[in-house]
Structure formats: C-alpha cells, structure tokens
Coordinates of C-alpha atoms in Angstrom, one line a residue:
X458 CA 0.0 0.4 0.1
X459 CA 1.5 3.4 -0.7
X460 CA 0.2 7.1 0.0
X461 CA 1.8 10.5 -1.0
X462 CA 1.4 14.1 0.6
X463 CA 0.2 16.4 -1.9
X464 CA 2.8 18.3 -0.8
X465 CA 5.4 16.2 -2.3
X466 CA 4.3 17.3 -5.3
X467 CA 5.3 20.9 -5.0
X468 CA 8.3 22.5 -5.2
X469 CA 9.3 23.1 -0.7
X470 CA 11.7 24.8 0.8
X471 CA 14.8 23.3 1.2
X472 CA 14.6 20.5 3.6
X473 CA 16.7 17.8 5.7
X474 CA 16.2 14.6 6.0
X475 CA 18.2 12.7 9.0
X476 CA 18.3 8.9 8.7
X477 CA 18.5 7.4 12.3
X478 CA 18.3 8.8 15.7
X479 CA 21.2 7.6 17.1
X480 CA 23.8 9.9 18.4
X481 CA 25.2 10.8 14.8
X482 CA 21.5 11.9 13.9
X483 CA 21.5 14.0 17.1
X484 CA 24.2 15.8 16.6
X485 CA 23.3 16.2 13.0
X486 CA 19.6 17.5 14.5
X487 CA 21.5 19.7 16.8
X488 CA 23.8 21.4 14.3
X489 CA 21.0 22.3 11.7
X490 CA 19.4 24.3 14.2
X491 CA 22.6 25.8 16.2
X492 CA 25.2 26.3 13.4
X493 CA 22.6 26.8 10.8
X494 CA 19.3 28.6 12.3
X495 CA 17.8 25.9 10.2
X496 CA 14.8 23.9 11.4
X497 CA 13.0 22.4 8.5
X498 CA 14.6 19.1 9.0
X499 CA 13.3 15.5 10.1
X500 CA 14.7 12.9 11.6
X501 CA 13.3 9.4 10.4
X502 CA 13.6 6.4 13.3
X503 CA 12.8 2.9 12.8
X504 CA 12.8 2.0 16.4
X505 CA 10.5 3.8 18.7
X506 CA 12.6 5.9 20.4
X507 CA 16.3 8.0 20.5
X508 CA 19.3 6.2 21.0
X509 CA 20.9 3.9 18.2
X510 CA 23.3 1.0 19.3
X511 CA 22.7 2.1 22.9
X512 CA 18.9 1.7 22.9
X513 CA 19.5 -1.9 21.1
X514 CA 22.1 -3.3 22.7
X515 CA 21.1 -4.6 26.4
X516 CA 23.0 -7.8 27.2
X517 CA 24.4 -8.0 30.5
X518 CA 27.0 -6.3 31.3
X519 CA 27.0 -3.7 28.1
X520 CA 29.5 -0.9 28.2
X521 CA 31.3 1.9 26.3
X522 CA 35.0 0.8 25.5
X523 CA 35.7 4.5 25.9
X524 CA 36.1 6.2 28.6
X525 CA 32.8 8.1 28.6
X526 CA 34.1 11.8 29.1
X527 CA 35.7 11.5 25.7
X528 CA 32.7 9.7 24.6
X529 CA 30.8 12.6 25.5
X530 CA 29.3 15.5 23.0
X531 CA 31.9 18.7 23.6
X532 CA 28.7 20.8 23.9
X533 CA 26.8 18.7 26.3
X534 CA 29.6 17.5 29.1
X535 CA 28.1 15.2 31.5
X536 CA 29.7 15.6 35.4
X537 CA 28.1 12.0 36.5
X538 CA 29.4 9.3 34.5
X539 CA 29.4 6.6 37.4
X540 CA 32.7 5.1 36.1
X541 CA 35.6 5.0 33.1
X542 CA 33.3 3.1 30.4
X543 CA 30.3 3.9 31.3
X544 CA 27.1 1.1 31.1
X545 CA 24.6 1.4 28.9
X546 CA 22.2 2.5 30.4
X547 CA 23.8 5.9 31.4
X548 CA 24.2 6.4 27.2
X549 CA 21.1 5.6 26.8
X550 CA 19.8 8.2 29.8
X551 CA 22.6 10.4 28.2
X552 CA 21.7 10.6 24.2
X553 CA 17.4 10.4 25.0
X554 CA 18.9 13.9 27.6
X555 CA 20.1 15.2 25.0
X556 CA 17.4 14.7 22.3
X557 CA 14.7 15.9 24.9
X558 CA 16.4 19.1 26.2
X559 CA 17.1 20.1 22.2
X560 CA 13.1 19.6 21.3
X561 CA 14.1 16.6 18.7
X562 CA 11.0 14.8 19.4
X563 CA 9.1 17.6 18.0
X564 CA 11.5 17.3 14.7
X565 CA 11.2 12.8 14.9
X566 CA 9.3 10.4 12.5
X567 CA 9.5 7.2 14.8
X568 CA 8.6 3.3 13.5
X569 CA 9.6 4.7 10.1
X570 CA 12.4 2.8 7.8
X571 CA 13.7 4.8 5.2
X572 CA 13.5 2.1 2.0
X573 CA 15.1 4.3 -1.0
X574 CA 15.9 7.3 -1.6
X575 CA 15.9 8.7 -5.7
X576 CA 17.9 11.9 -6.9
X577 CA 15.3 13.9 -9.2
X578 CA 17.7 15.8 -11.2
X579 CA 14.6 17.9 -12.9
X580 CA 13.8 19.3 -8.7
X581 CA 17.7 18.5 -7.5
X582 CA 15.5 16.9 -4.9
X583 CA 14.9 13.7 -3.7
X584 CA 12.0 11.5 -2.9
X585 CA 12.3 8.8 -0.9
X586 CA 10.1 5.9 0.7
X587 CA 9.5 5.4 3.5
X588 CA 7.5 2.7 5.7
X589 CA 6.1 1.9 8.5
X590 CA 7.6 -0.9 10.1
X591 CA 4.4 -1.3 12.5
X592 CA 1.9 -1.0 9.6
X593 CA 3.9 -1.4 6.0
X594 CA 2.3 0.9 5.1
X595 CA 4.9 2.8 2.4
X596 CA 4.7 6.8 1.2
X597 CA 7.2 9.5 -0.6
X598 CA 8.5 12.5 0.9
X599 CA 11.5 15.1 -0.7
X600 CA 14.0 16.3 0.4
X601 CA 17.1 18.6 -0.9
X602 CA 19.8 16.6 1.1
X603 CA 19.6 13.4 3.4
X604 CA 22.4 12.6 6.1
X605 CA 22.2 9.4 6.5
X606 CA 23.3 8.6 10.4
X607 CA 22.2 5.0 10.3
X608 CA 25.4 3.5 11.5
X609 CA 27.8 0.7 10.8
X610 CA 26.0 -1.1 14.1
X611 CA 22.7 -1.7 13.1
X612 CA 21.5 -5.2 12.1
X613 CA 22.8 -7.9 13.9
X614 CA 24.7 -11.0 11.8
X615 CA 24.0 -14.3 12.4
X616 CA 26.7 -16.9 11.9
X617 CA 26.5 -18.9 8.7
X618 CA 26.3 -22.5 10.0
X619 CA 24.9 -25.3 8.7
X620 CA 21.5 -25.9 9.8
X621 CA 21.0 -23.5 12.7
X622 CA 17.4 -23.1 12.2
X623 CA 17.5 -26.8 13.9
X624 CA 18.4 -26.2 17.3
X625 CA 15.2 -26.8 19.2
X626 CA 16.5 -24.6 21.8
X627 CA 16.1 -20.9 23.1
X628 CA 18.3 -18.5 20.6
X629 CA 19.2 -15.2 19.7
X630 CA 21.5 -12.3 18.8
X631 CA 23.8 -10.8 21.7
X632 CA 22.4 -7.5 20.1
X633 CA 18.5 -8.3 20.6
X634 CA 19.0 -9.9 24.0
X635 CA 16.1 -12.0 25.5
X636 CA 15.8 -11.0 28.6
X637 CA 12.8 -13.2 29.7
X638 CA 14.8 -16.1 29.3
X639 CA 15.9 -17.7 32.7
X640 CA 19.9 -18.8 32.4
X641 CA 19.9 -20.7 36.1
X642 CA 20.3 -24.1 35.6
X643 CA 21.4 -24.3 31.6
X644 CA 24.1 -25.3 29.3
X645 CA 24.7 -22.0 27.3
X646 CA 26.8 -21.8 23.9
X647 CA 28.0 -18.6 23.1
X648 CA 29.2 -18.0 19.1
X649 CA 31.5 -15.7 18.8
X650 CA 34.4 -14.1 21.0
X651 CA 33.5 -10.4 20.0
X652 CA 33.7 -7.6 22.5
X653 CA 30.4 -7.9 23.9
X654 CA 30.4 -11.5 24.4
X655 CA 33.7 -10.9 26.7
X656 CA 31.3 -8.4 28.6
X657 CA 28.6 -10.5 28.6
X658 CA 29.8 -13.9 29.6
X659 CA 31.4 -12.8 32.9
X660 CA 28.3 -12.1 34.0
X661 CA 26.7 -15.2 32.9
X662 CA 28.6 -17.2 34.8
X663 CA 28.0 -15.3 38.2
X664 CA 25.6 -18.0 38.2
X665 CA 27.3 -20.8 39.4
X666 CA 24.6 -23.2 37.7
X667 CA 24.8 -21.5 34.2
X668 CA 27.4 -23.5 32.5
X669 CA 28.8 -21.8 29.2
X670 CA 31.2 -22.9 26.4
X671 CA 32.4 -20.3 24.3
X672 CA 33.2 -20.8 20.4
X673 CA 36.0 -18.5 19.6
X674 CA 38.2 -18.3 16.8
X675 CA 39.8 -15.4 16.5
X676 CA 41.7 -14.7 20.1
X677 CA 42.1 -10.7 21.0
X678 CA 44.3 -8.5 22.3
X679 CA 43.3 -7.3 25.9
X680 CA 43.8 -4.1 27.8
X681 CA 43.6 -4.0 31.5
X682 CA 42.3 -0.8 33.5
X683 CA 43.0 2.7 33.1
X684 CA 46.9 3.2 32.4
X685 CA 48.9 5.4 34.4
X686 CA 50.5 8.9 32.6
X687 CA 54.1 8.4 32.1
X688 CA 56.2 10.6 33.5
X689 CA 58.1 13.3 32.4
X690 CA 61.3 11.4 32.5
X691 CA 60.1 8.4 30.6
X692 CA 58.9 10.7 27.7
X693 CA 63.1 12.9 27.4
X694 CA 64.6 9.0 27.4
X695 CA 62.0 7.8 25.1
X696 CA 62.9 10.9 23.2
X697 CA 67.0 11.3 23.3
X698 CA 68.2 8.3 23.8
X699 CA 69.1 5.6 20.8
X700 CA 66.9 2.4 20.6
X701 CA 65.0 3.3 24.0
X702 CA 62.0 4.0 22.0
X703 CA 62.0 0.9 19.8
X704 CA 62.9 -1.0 23.2
X705 CA 60.0 0.3 25.0
X706 CA 57.6 -0.9 22.2
X707 CA 58.8 -4.1 22.3
X708 CA 58.3 -3.6 26.2
X709 CA 54.8 -3.3 25.6
X710 CA 54.1 -5.7 23.7
X711 CA 55.4 -8.4 26.1
X712 CA 53.2 -6.6 28.4
X713 CA 50.4 -7.3 26.5
X714 CA 51.2 -11.1 26.5
X715 CA 51.9 -10.9 29.9
X716 CA 49.2 -10.0 30.8
X717 CA 47.2 -12.7 29.6
X718 CA 49.4 -15.3 31.0
X719 CA 49.3 -13.9 34.1
X720 CA 44.7 -13.1 34.7
X721 CA 43.8 -16.9 32.0
X722 CA 44.3 -20.1 33.0
X723 CA 47.4 -21.7 31.7
X724 CA 45.7 -24.3 29.3
X725 CA 44.2 -21.5 27.3
X726 CA 47.6 -18.9 27.0
X727 CA 48.6 -20.6 23.3
X728 CA 45.1 -19.9 22.2
X729 CA 44.5 -16.6 23.5
X730 CA 47.4 -14.9 22.4
X731 CA 47.0 -13.8 19.0
X732 CA 49.6 -13.8 16.4
X733 CA 48.8 -10.3 14.4
X734 CA 50.2 -6.9 15.6
X735 CA 48.2 -5.5 18.6
X736 CA 46.8 -2.1 16.6
X737 CA 45.3 -4.0 13.2
X738 CA 42.4 -4.4 16.0
X739 CA 40.5 -2.5 18.5
X740 CA 41.6 -4.1 21.7
X741 CA 38.9 -4.9 24.2
X742 CA 39.0 -3.7 27.8
X743 CA 38.9 -6.4 29.7
X744 CA 36.0 -6.0 32.4
X745 CA 36.9 -9.1 34.1
X746 CA 37.1 -11.9 31.0
X747 CA 40.1 -13.1 31.6
X748 CA 40.0 -13.8 35.5
X749 CA 36.0 -15.4 34.7
X750 CA 37.9 -18.1 32.6
X751 CA 39.1 -19.5 35.8
X752 CA 35.7 -20.8 36.6
X753 CA 34.8 -24.5 36.6
X754 CA 31.4 -23.8 35.0
X755 CA 32.7 -21.5 31.8
X756 CA 35.4 -23.2 29.4
X757 CA 36.5 -21.6 26.0
X758 CA 36.6 -24.3 22.5
X759 CA 38.0 -23.6 19.8
X760 CA 37.7 -26.5 17.5
X761 CA 35.3 -24.8 15.2
X762 CA 31.7 -25.3 14.6
X763 CA 30.8 -28.0 12.2
X764 CA 27.5 -28.0 12.3
X765 CA 24.1 -27.2 14.6
X766 CA 22.0 -30.0 15.1
X767 CA 18.5 -30.6 17.3
X768 CA 20.3 -31.0 20.6
X769 CA 23.2 -28.0 20.3
X770 CA 26.3 -28.2 18.3
X771 CA 28.5 -30.3 16.0
X772 CA 32.4 -29.5 16.3
X773 CA 34.4 -30.1 13.5
X774 CA 36.6 -33.0 15.6
X775 CA 32.8 -34.7 15.7
X776 CA 31.4 -34.4 18.8
X777 CA 28.5 -33.5 19.6
X778 CA 27.3 -31.1 22.3
X779 CA 24.3 -30.5 24.0
X780 CA 22.9 -27.4 25.5
X781 CA 19.7 -25.3 26.5
X782 CA 20.5 -21.7 25.1
X783 CA 22.7 -20.5 21.9
X784 CA 23.8 -16.9 22.1
X785 CA 25.3 -15.9 18.6
X786 CA 27.7 -13.0 19.8
X787 CA 29.0 -12.7 16.0
X788 CA 28.7 -9.2 15.2
X789 CA 26.9 -7.1 12.7
X790 CA 26.6 -7.0 8.9
X791 CA 28.8 -4.3 7.4
X792 CA 30.2 -3.3 3.7
X793 CA 26.5 -2.7 3.2
X794 CA 24.3 0.7 2.8
X795 CA 21.1 0.4 5.0
X796 CA 19.0 1.7 2.2
X797 CA 19.0 1.5 -1.7
X798 CA 20.2 4.8 -2.9
X799 CA 19.9 5.7 -6.9
X800 CA 21.8 8.9 -8.1
X801 CA 22.2 11.3 -10.8
X802 CA 21.3 9.1 -14.3
X803 CA 19.7 6.2 -12.2
X804 CA 22.9 4.8 -11.0
X805 CA 22.8 2.9 -8.1
X806 CA 25.2 3.2 -4.9
X807 CA 25.7 0.0 -4.9
X808 CA 26.8 -0.6 -8.9
X809 CA 29.0 2.7 -8.0
X810 CA 31.1 1.1 -5.4
X811 CA 31.2 -2.4 -7.3
X812 CA 33.4 -0.2 -9.9
X813 CA 36.3 0.6 -7.6
X814 CA 39.6 -0.6 -8.3
X815 CA 40.7 -3.9 -6.4
X816 CA 37.3 -4.5 -5.2
X817 CA 36.5 -7.5 -7.4
X818 CA 33.2 -6.0 -8.6
X819 CA 32.0 -6.8 -5.2
X820 CA 30.6 -3.8 -3.7
X821 CA 32.6 -2.0 -1.2
X822 CA 31.2 1.3 -0.1
X823 CA 33.5 4.2 -0.6
X824 CA 33.6 8.3 -0.5
X825 CA 35.5 11.5 -0.2
X826 CA 36.7 11.8 3.0
X827 CA 34.4 9.5 3.8
X828 CA 31.3 12.0 3.6
X829 CA 29.8 11.9 -0.1
X830 CA 30.3 9.9 -3.4
X831 CA 30.4 11.4 -7.2
X832 CA 26.9 11.4 -8.8
X833 CA 24.9 11.8 -5.5
X834 CA 24.2 15.1 -4.7
X835 CA 23.7 16.7 -1.5
X836 CA 23.5 12.7 0.1
X837 CA 26.2 13.0 2.7
X838 CA 27.3 10.3 5.3
X839 CA 28.1 10.0 9.2
X840 CA 30.2 7.4 10.1
X841 CA 30.8 6.7 6.4
X842 CA 33.7 4.5 4.5
X843 CA 36.8 5.1 5.9
X844 CA 36.0 7.1 9.0
X845 CA 36.0 5.1 12.0
X846 CA 39.3 5.8 14.1
X847 CA 40.7 2.3 16.0
X848 CA 42.2 4.7 18.6
X849 CA 39.3 7.1 18.8
X850 CA 36.2 8.0 20.1
X851 CA 33.7 7.5 18.1
X852 CA 31.9 10.7 19.1
X853 CA 34.3 13.1 18.3
X854 CA 35.0 12.2 14.6
X855 CA 30.8 12.3 14.1
X856 CA 31.0 15.6 15.6
X857 CA 34.3 16.5 13.3
X858 CA 32.0 14.7 10.5
X859 CA 28.9 16.9 11.5
X860 CA 30.9 20.4 11.4
X861 CA 31.8 19.4 7.7
X862 CA 28.7 18.7 6.6
X863 CA 27.2 22.1 8.2
X864 CA 29.6 23.6 5.6
X865 CA 28.7 22.2 3.1
X866 CA 24.9 22.6 3.4
X867 CA 25.2 26.3 4.3
X868 CA 24.8 27.1 0.1
X869 CA 22.1 25.2 0.1
X870 CA 20.0 26.1 2.8
X871 CA 20.3 29.3 2.1
X872 CA 16.3 30.7 2.3
X873 CA 14.0 31.9 0.2
X874 CA 14.1 28.8 -1.6
X875 CA 13.8 30.7 -5.1
X876 CA 17.0 32.5 -4.4
X877 CA 19.7 33.2 -7.2
X878 CA 22.4 32.6 -4.2
X879 CA 20.9 29.0 -3.6
X880 CA 22.7 26.1 -4.6
X881 CA 20.6 23.3 -5.6
X882 CA 23.5 20.2 -6.0
X883 CA 26.9 19.8 -4.4
X884 CA 28.8 16.8 -4.9
X885 CA 32.1 15.5 -5.1
X886 CA 34.8 16.1 -7.9
X887 CA 35.4 12.5 -9.6
X888 CA 38.9 13.4 -9.8
X889 CA 39.1 14.3 -5.8
X890 CA 37.2 11.1 -4.8
X891 CA 39.6 9.0 -7.3
X892 CA 42.7 10.9 -5.4
X893 CA 41.5 10.0 -1.5
X894 CA 40.9 6.6 -2.3
X895 CA 44.1 5.8 -4.0
X896 CA 45.5 7.7 -0.9
X897 CA 43.7 5.2 1.5
X898 CA 44.5 2.1 0.0
X899 CA 48.4 2.9 -0.5
X900 CA 48.5 4.0 3.3
X901 CA 46.8 0.7 4.3
X902 CA 49.1 -1.8 2.2
X903 CA 52.2 0.2 4.3
X904 CA 50.2 -0.3 8.1
X905 CA 49.5 -3.2 10.4
X906 CA 46.0 -3.1 9.1
X907 CA 46.7 -5.6 6.1
X908 CA 48.6 -8.0 7.9
X909 CA 45.1 -8.2 10.2
X910 CA 42.9 -11.6 10.2
X911 CA 39.3 -11.2 8.2
X912 CA 37.6 -9.0 9.8
X913 CA 34.2 -7.3 10.1
X914 CA 36.2 -4.0 8.7
X915 CA 37.2 -5.4 5.2
X916 CA 35.2 -6.5 2.2
X917 CA 36.6 -8.9 -0.3
X918 CA 40.1 -7.9 1.3
X919 CA 39.9 -4.0 1.2
X920 CA 40.4 -2.2 4.2
X921 CA 36.5 -0.4 4.2
X922 CA 35.7 0.9 7.3
X923 CA 39.3 2.1 9.2
X924 CA 40.6 5.5 8.9
X925 CA 44.5 4.7 8.5
X926 CA 46.3 7.6 10.4
X927 CA 46.2 9.9 13.7
X928 CA 42.7 11.1 15.0
X929 CA 44.7 14.5 14.8
X930 CA 44.6 13.8 11.2
X931 CA 41.1 13.1 11.2
X932 CA 40.5 16.3 12.6
X933 CA 42.9 18.7 10.9
X934 CA 41.6 17.4 7.3
X935 CA 37.7 17.9 8.3
X936 CA 38.3 21.5 9.6
X937 CA 37.8 23.1 6.4
X938 CA 35.7 22.3 3.5
X939 CA 37.8 22.7 0.6
X940 CA 35.3 24.0 -2.5
X941 CA 37.3 23.2 -5.0
X942 CA 37.1 19.4 -4.8
X943 CA 33.1 20.1 -4.8
X944 CA 30.6 20.9 -7.6
X945 CA 28.9 23.3 -6.6
X946 CA 25.8 23.9 -9.2

C-alpha cells in the first residue's frame, strides 16, 4: 500500500532528512539548529525512541569501550558518569536527555524505515520512500539533502553455520538480547568471542548453575584498566636515548602478552595470545573476562563448529555438545548501505561501489573523506567509509564530520527557496574522490591493518571502515571544506 502527500508534488523550501536517531543523527539535528539556524528537518527512526546502538544493545554488562568523558558530546559534557567505561543504561539516558533538551522529538518520525532514495535532477531533490514498520504502509517524501546517520552497527549478523534453524532450544543474537530467558541451570553456547561476548560472559557465569561454552575463532588483544600517565623523565628517555623507544615498544608488547598469561588459565594461553599486531584490531578493555575463565562453569572451545543440530552443536572434531540456549555474539552486517540509493543518471550507489579499483566487482563502500560520493548530490554520511579511528572516540569523529557537513549544507539551505544565491546541488569531484581513495589504499598497504585476520572492517580484502591515520589527522583533514574538490551547481 502506498500513499503520497499532496505537498510532495510541489516545490518545497529547503529541507533536510536525517536517517537514524542515534548519536550521529542527534548531533546533526542539533547542529542544523545551532550552526545554521535551520529547523526544516526530519529525523526518520525505525525504532520507537532515540539512542541507536545504545537503545538496541542491552545485553548484561554492555558498556562503552571508550572513557565516557571522551565519548561525550563536546557541547553537552556530563559530570555524573559513574565509571570510566559507562554502562549502557547511562549512555542511553545521556543521549535521550540531549534529544529531549533540544526538542528533537517534534522533528522526529519514529517507527519509520527509509527504504530508498532517488535523486530527481529536474527538481534538484531526493525522493525518499518510507515505510511504517508497524503497518507496512509506504509513503514518499522529498528533501533537498539527506544525511545518513544510520551507523555501522545496525543489523545483527548471524553466523552462516549449517543447520542454524534446526536447534530446538532458545537462540538469539547478543544485540537483541532476550531478557525473558532464565539462564539458571542451563547449558549455554556462546558463538563468537567479540567485545560484546567479553562483556556478557562474565555476567552469565556469576550464576554457578549456568554453564557456558564459548566457541572462539580469532583471539583478541586485551587492555587492562586505566593506564597511568607517562612521567616527564620517561618521555625524555624515549625521545633522546638511542633505541629506547624501540625497546619500550617491545616491552609494551611483552606486557600485553604477560597480562594474558598472568590473568587467564594456563590451558588457554596458546590460543588466547593473538599472532597479529596489537594495533590492527581494536583491543578489548578487559571487564573481568580473562579472570572469569578460571571458573569451573565456563570453558572455551577452539575446535570450530561443523553444524548446528537439534540438541546443540557438532564440532569439527565430530563431538556433539548439548545446549539449552545458544547466543550469537557474531557482530553486525557491514559493507552495505542500509537503504537503496539511486543517484544522478539513475546509477545505484551499490553499482558505483562495485566499479571501484581493487574490489573485484564486489560492492565496497567508498566516499570522498567518507562524506560524499560523485554522482550522488546532496547526500552525506555520518560514520561513512574509512572514518572509524581504531584508537579514538566515535563521538569525536562524528562531531568533526557534522561540522564539515554543516559547511557543505550552508549554501544549499539559504532562504528563500528560489533565491538565485542558493546552491541546488553539491557533490564531490570525481578526481578528488579517486585521489582520496588512492591515498587510502596506499596507506593501508603500509600499516598493520593489512596483516589483520579476516574482520568486519574488510570486504573482499579491502578495508572500507578504518581511517589509517591519527585522530588529529582526521580533524585536520575535515576542519575546513576544500571547495575546489566539489561541484556546486
């Protein structure tokens, strides 16, 4: 069923659509009001409230892996964090309070999914197809610009294991935790050893009647607690004494291995120490995971899973292990766009992504500075391709991106709508886009990311997620729009 508002058939004043009501979408909406004094925008959010990942992920022990004061919006500092790595309920309350403070509910349509967006060249606007997730009813609307803040960690990824639908017990993904389930006196299979599993496994095994078997594949580096400041003397030694810095770097690596050895049971030492460099994957701040492995009601299984059977799991060794509950801690679907996008000349963004160098014809997200793609005017991304800093705060990088996008939006949103001074379309130049992505590919080949095992941040061998330089470099690149890299019409 489809409906269309009569107002969508006439030329409208400048309007912005924000996809997603998580932290990125909240920051965009606030910036439109404060930086541009613009209020003709709508946030479309598929769920019933703000919060994004912090609304959806409610598993036991869920918490931030970045110090909370660094994970806060710079204009909305929060003095009341209860701990360094704030728990999920506090983070959700924080972002909802910011949305309430700035009156964003009045600008938000909840329970609404963006299905597709098509650029209309004759009108210099986007036609957007929406769906009410409760009724299935679809409608269309128009916007001058779209900001996609849907995020990377949106749709849970279930493991592609034969027989997954055969299991007769209870099963769910950690990102959609079933709080009605009683784990007492149950055997629980945890598939995956992600950061989320490291947070909820210690909570599950506090109940000594719950027996957890965790099926692991790739080990992780663990970091323990807040680190002390380096003294001025140590910094001087590292800067002036030959080989001191290289020796210190080696000591850091040795200390990371030593932490695993002194904290985890000896029987797991060989499997738990990664064979890849520390910096190529985001480390896990240990929430007591390694210590809990000493408990008699938790064990790790590195044999691999052959198939799921009615009563549990058959390992690659042929052993059938029986379980009552199965929890998938296998991350999220990445490497794809959350809605269909058709740009100038009707080309889909997926087809455009598949035509880029070194993708082998597989769609791999790419954009100029992670913000915009040639041929897709007035479409901007928060948390876009290659904008994740492996050693920084997502909130900080989102803020930098939001400020950059506000610079791009300013000429598009000038009033009145028919003013000859108002730009109708802004898109990155093809040569700027190609140069930027060539720089990314070159940087990736010269750092530790290329030695990482298979991971969520790569598609067909290409890293489409991580920013290969420092957080400061990210800010410097994005501090000011280089207008020569854009076509403004």
